[in-house]
CSV table of C-alpha atoms in Angstrom, one decimal:
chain,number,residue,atom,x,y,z
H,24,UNK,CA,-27.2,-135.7,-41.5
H,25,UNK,CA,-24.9,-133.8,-43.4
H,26,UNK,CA,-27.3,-130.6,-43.7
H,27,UNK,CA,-28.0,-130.9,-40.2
H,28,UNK,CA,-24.0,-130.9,-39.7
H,29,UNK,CA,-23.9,-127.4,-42.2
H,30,UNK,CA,-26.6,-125.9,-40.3
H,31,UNK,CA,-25.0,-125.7,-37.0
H,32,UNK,CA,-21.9,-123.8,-37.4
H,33,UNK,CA,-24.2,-121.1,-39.4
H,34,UNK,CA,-26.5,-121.0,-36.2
H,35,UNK,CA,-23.1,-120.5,-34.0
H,36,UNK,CA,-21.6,-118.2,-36.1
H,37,UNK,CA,-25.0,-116.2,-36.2
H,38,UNK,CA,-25.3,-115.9,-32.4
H,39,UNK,CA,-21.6,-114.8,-31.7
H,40,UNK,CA,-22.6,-111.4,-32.7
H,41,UNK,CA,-25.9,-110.7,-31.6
H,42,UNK,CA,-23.9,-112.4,-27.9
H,43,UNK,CA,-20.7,-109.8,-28.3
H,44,UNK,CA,-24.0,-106.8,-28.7
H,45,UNK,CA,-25.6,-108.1,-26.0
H,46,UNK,CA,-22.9,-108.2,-24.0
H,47,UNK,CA,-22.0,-104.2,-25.4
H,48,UNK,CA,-25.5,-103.0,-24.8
H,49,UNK,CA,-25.0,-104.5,-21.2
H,50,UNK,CA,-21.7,-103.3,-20.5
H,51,UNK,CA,-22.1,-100.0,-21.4
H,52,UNK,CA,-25.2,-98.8,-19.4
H,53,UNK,CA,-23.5,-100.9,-16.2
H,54,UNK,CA,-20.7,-98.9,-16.6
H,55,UNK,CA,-22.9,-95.8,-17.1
H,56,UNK,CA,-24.7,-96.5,-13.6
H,57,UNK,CA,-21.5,-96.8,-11.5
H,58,UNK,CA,-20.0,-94.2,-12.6
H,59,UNK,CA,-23.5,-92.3,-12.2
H,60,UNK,CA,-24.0,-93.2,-8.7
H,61,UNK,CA,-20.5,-93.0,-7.8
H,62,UNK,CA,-20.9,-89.1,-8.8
H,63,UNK,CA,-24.2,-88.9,-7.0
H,64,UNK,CA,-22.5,-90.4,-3.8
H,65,UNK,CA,-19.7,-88.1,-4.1
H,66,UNK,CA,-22.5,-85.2,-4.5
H,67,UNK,CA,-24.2,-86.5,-1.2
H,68,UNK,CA,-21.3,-86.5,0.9
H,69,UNK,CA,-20.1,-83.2,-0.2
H,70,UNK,CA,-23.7,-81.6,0.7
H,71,UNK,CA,-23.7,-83.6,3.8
H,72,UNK,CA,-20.3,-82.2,4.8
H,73,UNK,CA,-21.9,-78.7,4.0
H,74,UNK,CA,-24.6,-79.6,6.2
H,75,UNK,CA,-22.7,-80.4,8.9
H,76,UNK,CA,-20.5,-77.1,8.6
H,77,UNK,CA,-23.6,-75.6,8.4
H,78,UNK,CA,-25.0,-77.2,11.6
H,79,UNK,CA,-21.6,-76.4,13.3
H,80,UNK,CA,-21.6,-72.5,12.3
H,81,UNK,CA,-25.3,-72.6,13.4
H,82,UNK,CA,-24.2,-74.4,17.1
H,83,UNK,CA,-21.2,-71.6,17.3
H,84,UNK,CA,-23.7,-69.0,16.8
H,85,UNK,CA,-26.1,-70.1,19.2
H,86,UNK,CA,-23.5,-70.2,21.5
């Protein structure tokens, strides 16, 4: 009993840091992606914008 009673603190103590990496490894790319897509959709809209400027010049000039 009283091993058994040693042993599990070790085995908590052993997974709070591979759970605080874990957590790190999956924080960090999650933060990555937003802030990767929210420069993609900024990217987007802007060309679309240009597009449609574009689109409009082409319109005028047609007229």
């Amino acid at each position: 009993m009283i091993e058994q009673d040693q042993m599990r603190p070790l085995q908590k103590f052993s997974f709070l840091p591979l759970d605080s990496r874990v957590q790190q490894i999956f924080s960090f790319p999650v933060s990555v992606f937003v802030e990767i897509f929210s420069l993609l959709f900024l990217v987007r809209s802007q060309l679309v914008l240009e597009r449609q400027k574009d689109l409009d010049r082409h319109r005028h000039k047609h007229r």
